[in-house]
Short mmCIF file of N, CA and C in Angstrom, two decimals:
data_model
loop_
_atom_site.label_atom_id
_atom_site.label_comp_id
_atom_site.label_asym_id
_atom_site.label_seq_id
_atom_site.Cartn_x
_atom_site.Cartn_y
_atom_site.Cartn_z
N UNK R 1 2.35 -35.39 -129.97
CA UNK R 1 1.49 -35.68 -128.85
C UNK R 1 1.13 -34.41 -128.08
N UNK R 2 2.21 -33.78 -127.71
CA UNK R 2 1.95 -32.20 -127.05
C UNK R 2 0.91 -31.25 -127.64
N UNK R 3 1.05 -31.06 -129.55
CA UNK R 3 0.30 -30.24 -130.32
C UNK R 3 -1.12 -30.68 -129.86
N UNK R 4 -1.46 -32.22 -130.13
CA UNK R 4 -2.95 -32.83 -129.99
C UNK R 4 -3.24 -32.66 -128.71
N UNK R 5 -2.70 -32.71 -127.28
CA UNK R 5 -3.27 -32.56 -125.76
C UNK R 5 -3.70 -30.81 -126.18
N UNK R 6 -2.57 -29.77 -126.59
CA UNK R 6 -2.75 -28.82 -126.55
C UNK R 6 -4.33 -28.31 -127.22
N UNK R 7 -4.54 -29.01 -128.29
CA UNK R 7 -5.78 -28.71 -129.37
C UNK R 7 -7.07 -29.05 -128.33
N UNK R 8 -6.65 -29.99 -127.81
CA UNK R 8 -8.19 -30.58 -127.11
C UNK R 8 -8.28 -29.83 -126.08
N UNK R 9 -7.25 -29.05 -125.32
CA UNK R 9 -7.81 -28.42 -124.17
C UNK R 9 -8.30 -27.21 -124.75
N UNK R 10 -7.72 -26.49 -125.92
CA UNK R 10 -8.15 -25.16 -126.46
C UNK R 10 -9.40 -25.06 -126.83
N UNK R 11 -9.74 -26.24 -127.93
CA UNK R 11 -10.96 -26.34 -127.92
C UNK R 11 -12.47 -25.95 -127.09
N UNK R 12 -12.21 -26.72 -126.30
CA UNK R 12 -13.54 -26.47 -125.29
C UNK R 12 -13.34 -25.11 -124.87
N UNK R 13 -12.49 -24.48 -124.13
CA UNK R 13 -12.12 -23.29 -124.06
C UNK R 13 -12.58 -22.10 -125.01
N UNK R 14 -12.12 -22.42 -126.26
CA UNK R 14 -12.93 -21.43 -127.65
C UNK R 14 -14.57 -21.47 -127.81
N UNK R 15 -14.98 -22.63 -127.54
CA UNK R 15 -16.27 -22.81 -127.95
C UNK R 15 -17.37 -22.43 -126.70
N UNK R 16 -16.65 -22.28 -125.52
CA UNK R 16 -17.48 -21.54 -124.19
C UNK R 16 -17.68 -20.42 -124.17
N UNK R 17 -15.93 -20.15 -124.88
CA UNK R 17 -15.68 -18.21 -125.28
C UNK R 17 -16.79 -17.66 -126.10
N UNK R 18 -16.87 -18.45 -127.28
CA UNK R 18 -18.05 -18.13 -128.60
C UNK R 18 -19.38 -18.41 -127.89
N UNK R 19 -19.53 -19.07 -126.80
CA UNK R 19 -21.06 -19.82 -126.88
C UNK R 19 -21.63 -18.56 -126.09
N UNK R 20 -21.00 -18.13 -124.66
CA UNK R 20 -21.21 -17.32 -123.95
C UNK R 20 -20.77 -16.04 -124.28
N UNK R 21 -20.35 -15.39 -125.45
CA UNK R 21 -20.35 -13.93 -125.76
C UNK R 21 -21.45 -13.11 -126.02
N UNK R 22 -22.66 -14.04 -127.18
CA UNK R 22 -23.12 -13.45 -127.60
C UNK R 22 -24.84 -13.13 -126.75
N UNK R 23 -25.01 -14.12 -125.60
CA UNK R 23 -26.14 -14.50 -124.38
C UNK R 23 -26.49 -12.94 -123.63
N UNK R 24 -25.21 -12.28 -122.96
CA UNK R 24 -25.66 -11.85 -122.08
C UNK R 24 -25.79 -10.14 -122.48
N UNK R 25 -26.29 -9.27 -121.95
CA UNK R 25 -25.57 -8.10 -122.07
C UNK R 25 -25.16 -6.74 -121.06
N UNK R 26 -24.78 -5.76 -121.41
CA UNK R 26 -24.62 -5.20 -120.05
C UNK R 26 -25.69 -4.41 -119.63
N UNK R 27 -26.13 -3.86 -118.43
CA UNK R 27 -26.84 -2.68 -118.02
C UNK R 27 -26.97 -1.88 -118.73
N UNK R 28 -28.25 -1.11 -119.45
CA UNK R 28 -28.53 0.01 -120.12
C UNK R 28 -28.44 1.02 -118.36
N UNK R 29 -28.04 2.55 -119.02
CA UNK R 29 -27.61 3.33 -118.13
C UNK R 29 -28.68 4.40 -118.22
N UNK R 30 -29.49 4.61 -119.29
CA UNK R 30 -30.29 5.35 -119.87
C UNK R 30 -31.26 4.80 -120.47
N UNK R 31 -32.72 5.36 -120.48
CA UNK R 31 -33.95 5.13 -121.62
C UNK R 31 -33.73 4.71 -122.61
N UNK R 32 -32.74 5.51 -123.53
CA UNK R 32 -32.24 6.12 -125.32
C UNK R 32 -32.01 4.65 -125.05
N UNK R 33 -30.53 4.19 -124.26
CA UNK R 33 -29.63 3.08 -124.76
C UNK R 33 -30.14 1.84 -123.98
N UNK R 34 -31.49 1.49 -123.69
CA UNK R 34 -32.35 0.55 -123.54
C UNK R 34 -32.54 0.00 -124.39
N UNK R 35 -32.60 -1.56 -125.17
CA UNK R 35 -33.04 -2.27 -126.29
C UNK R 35 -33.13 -3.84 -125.75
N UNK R 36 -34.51 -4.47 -125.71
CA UNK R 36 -34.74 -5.29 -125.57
C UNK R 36 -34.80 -6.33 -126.35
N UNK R 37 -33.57 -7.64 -125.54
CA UNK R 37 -33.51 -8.75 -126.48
C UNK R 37 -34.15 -9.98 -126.41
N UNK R 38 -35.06 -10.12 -125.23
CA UNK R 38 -35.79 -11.06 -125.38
C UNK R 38 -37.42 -11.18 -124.88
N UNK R 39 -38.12 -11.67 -124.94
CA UNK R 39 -39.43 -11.49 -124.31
C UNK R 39 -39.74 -12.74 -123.72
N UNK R 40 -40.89 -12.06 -122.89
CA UNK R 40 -41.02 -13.17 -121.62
C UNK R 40 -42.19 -14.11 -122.62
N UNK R 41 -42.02 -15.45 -122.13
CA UNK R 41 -42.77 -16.73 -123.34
C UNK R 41 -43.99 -16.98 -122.30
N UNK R 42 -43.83 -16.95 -120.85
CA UNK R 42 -44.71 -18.00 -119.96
C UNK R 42 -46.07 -17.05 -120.06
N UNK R 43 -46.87 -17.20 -119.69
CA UNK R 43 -48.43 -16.57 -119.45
C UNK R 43 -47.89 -15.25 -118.07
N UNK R 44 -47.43 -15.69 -116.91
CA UNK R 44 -47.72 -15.01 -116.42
C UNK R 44 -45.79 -15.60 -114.98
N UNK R 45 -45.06 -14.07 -115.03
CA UNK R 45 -43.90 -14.85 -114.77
C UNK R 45 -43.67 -13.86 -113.30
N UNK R 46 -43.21 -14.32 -112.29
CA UNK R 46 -42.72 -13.42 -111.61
C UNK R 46 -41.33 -12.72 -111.57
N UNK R 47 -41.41 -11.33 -110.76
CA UNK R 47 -40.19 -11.14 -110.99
C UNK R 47 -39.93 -10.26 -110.02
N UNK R 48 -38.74 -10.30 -109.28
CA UNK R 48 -38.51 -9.93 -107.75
C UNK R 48 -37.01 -8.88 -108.11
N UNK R 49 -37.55 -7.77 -107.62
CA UNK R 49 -36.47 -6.79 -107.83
C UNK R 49 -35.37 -6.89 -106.63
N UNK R 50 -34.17 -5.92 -107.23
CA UNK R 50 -32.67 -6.47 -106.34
C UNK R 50 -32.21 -7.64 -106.50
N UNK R 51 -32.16 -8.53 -104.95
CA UNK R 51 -31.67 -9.46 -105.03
C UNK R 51 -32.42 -10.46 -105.10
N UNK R 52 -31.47 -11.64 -105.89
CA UNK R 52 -31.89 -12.81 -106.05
C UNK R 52 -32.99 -13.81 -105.51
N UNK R 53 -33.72 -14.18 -105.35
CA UNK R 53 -34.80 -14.69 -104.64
C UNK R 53 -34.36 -15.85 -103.72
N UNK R 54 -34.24 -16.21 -102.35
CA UNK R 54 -33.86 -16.66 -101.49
C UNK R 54 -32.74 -16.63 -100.98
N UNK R 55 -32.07 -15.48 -101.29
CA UNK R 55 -30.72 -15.23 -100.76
C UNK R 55 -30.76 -13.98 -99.87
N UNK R 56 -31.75 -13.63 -98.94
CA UNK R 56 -32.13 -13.16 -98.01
C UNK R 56 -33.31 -13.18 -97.15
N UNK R 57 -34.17 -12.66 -96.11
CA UNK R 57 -35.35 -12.34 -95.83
C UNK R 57 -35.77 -11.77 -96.61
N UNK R 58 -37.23 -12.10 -97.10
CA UNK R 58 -38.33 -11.25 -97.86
C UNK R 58 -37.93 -10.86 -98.62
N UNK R 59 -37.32 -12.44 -99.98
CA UNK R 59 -37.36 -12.68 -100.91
C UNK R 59 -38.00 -13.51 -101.89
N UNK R 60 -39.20 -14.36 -101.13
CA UNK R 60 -40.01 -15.38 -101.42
C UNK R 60 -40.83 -14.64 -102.38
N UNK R 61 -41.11 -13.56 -101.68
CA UNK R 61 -42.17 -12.88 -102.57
C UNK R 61 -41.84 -12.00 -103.57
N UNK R 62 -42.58 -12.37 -104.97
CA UNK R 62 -42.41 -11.78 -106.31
C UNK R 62 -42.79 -10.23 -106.08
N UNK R 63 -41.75 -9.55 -106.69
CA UNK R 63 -42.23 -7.92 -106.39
C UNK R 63 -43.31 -7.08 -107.37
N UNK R 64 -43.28 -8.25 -108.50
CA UNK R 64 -44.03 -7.85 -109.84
C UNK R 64 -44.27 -9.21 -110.67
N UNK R 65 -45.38 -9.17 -111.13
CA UNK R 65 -45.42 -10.11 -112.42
C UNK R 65 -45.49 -9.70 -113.60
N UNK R 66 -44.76 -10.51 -114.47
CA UNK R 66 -44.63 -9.80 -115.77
C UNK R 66 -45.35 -10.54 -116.56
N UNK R 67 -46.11 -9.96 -117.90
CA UNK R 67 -47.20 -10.74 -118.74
C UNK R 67 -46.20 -11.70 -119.80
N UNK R 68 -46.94 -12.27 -120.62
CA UNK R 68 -46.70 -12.75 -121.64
C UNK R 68 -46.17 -12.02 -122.86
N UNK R 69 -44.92 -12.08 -123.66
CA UNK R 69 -44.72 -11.03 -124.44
C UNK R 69 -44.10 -9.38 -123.62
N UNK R 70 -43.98 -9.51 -122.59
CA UNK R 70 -43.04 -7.78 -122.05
C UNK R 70 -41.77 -7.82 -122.72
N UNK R 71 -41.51 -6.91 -123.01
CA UNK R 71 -40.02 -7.21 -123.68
C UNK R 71 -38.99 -6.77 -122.44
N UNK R 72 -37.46 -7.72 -122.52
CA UNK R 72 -36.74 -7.45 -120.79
C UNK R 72 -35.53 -7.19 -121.77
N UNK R 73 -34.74 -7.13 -121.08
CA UNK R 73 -33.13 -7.37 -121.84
C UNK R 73 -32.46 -7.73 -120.63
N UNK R 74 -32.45 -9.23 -120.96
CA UNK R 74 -31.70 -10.25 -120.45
C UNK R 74 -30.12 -10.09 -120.55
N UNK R 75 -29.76 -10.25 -118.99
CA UNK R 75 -28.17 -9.82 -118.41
C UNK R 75 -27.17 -10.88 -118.19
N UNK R 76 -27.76 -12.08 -117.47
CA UNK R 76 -27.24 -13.45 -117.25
C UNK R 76 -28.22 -14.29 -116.58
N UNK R 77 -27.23 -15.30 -116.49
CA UNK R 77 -27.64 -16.47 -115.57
C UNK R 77 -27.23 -16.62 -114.63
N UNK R 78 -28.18 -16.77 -113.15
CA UNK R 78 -27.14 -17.63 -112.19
C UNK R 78 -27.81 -18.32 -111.36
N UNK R 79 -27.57 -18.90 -110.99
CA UNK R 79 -28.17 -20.31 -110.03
C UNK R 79 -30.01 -20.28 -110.27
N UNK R 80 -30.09 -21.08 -111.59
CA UNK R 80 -31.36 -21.48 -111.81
C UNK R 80 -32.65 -19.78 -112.32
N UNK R 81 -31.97 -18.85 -112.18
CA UNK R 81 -32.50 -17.38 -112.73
C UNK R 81 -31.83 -16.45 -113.36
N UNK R 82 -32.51 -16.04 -114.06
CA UNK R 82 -32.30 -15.21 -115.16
C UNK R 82 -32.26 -13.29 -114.64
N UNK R 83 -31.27 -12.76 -114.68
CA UNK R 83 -31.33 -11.64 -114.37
C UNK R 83 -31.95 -10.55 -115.75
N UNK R 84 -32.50 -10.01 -115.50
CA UNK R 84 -33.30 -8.99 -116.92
C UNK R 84 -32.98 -7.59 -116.29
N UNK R 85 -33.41 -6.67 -117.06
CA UNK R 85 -33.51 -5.32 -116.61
C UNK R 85 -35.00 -5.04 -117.96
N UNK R 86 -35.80 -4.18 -116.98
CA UNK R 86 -37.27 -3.89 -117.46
C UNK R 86 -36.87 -2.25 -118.16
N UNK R 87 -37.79 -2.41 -118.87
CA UNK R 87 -37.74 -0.65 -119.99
C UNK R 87 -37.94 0.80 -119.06
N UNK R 88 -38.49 0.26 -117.64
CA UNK R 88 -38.00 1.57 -116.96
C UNK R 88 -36.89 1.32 -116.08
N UNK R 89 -35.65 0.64 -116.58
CA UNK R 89 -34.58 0.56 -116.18
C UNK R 89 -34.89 -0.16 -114.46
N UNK R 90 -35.58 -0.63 -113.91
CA UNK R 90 -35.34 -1.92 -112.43
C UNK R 90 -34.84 -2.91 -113.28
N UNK R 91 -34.17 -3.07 -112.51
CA UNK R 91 -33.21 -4.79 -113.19
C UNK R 91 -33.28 -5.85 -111.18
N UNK R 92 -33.97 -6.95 -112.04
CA UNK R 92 -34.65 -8.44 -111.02
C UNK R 92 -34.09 -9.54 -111.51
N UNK R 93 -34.67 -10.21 -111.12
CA UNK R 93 -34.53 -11.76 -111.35
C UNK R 93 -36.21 -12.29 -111.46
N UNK R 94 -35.89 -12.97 -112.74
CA UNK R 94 -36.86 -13.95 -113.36
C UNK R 94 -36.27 -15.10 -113.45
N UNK R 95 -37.53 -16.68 -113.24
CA UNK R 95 -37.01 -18.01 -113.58
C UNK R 95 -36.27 -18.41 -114.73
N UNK R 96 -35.33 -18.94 -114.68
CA UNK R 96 -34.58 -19.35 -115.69
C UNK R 96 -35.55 -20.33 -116.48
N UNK R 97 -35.63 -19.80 -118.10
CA UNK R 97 -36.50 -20.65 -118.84
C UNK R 97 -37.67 -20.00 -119.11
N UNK R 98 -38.15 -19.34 -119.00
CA UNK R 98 -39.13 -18.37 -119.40
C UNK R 98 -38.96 -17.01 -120.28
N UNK R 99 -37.82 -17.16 -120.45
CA UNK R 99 -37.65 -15.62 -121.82
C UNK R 99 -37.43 -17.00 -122.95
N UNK R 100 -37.81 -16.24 -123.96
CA UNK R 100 -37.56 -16.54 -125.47
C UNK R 100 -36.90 -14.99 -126.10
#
């Protein structure tokens, strides 16, 4: 009985480990070691540098829009947005659901 409680809690545990390793990545520090893993899908997306969009004053407003097809390299997720960093190294927040 102990082995089987033990299996089922490990489980979910392993498969969050595997699901979420391969999603995010870290900060490029440099141009050279810049490589973009995903591109933006929507027509036309905004994207607000620093912080998160409504988690201060005069954050409503998008600081840039990005086209269809820019290539970003996507960092994480968090509350409903997608953090990217752009090929001249600014790293924002874009809507969650709009990179492919």
């Amino acid at each position: 009985m102990i082995r089987s409680a033990a299996f089922f809690l490990a489980v979910p545990a392993l498969a969050v480990t595997l699901g979420l390793s391969g999603c995010a990545s870290p900060r490029a520090a440099n141009p050279s070691a810049w490589t973009p893993n995903r591109t933006v899908a929507s027509h036309l997306t905004p994207f607000w540098f620093g912080n998160q969009p409504g988690s201060g004053p005069g954050t409503g407003i998008p600081s840039r829009i990005l086209a269809r097809g820019e290539k970003v390299r996507f960092l994480r997720n968090h509350l409903g947005f997608a953090e990217v960093q752009l090929d001249d190294l600014a790293v924002g927040w874009v809507p969650r659901g709009v990179l492919r």
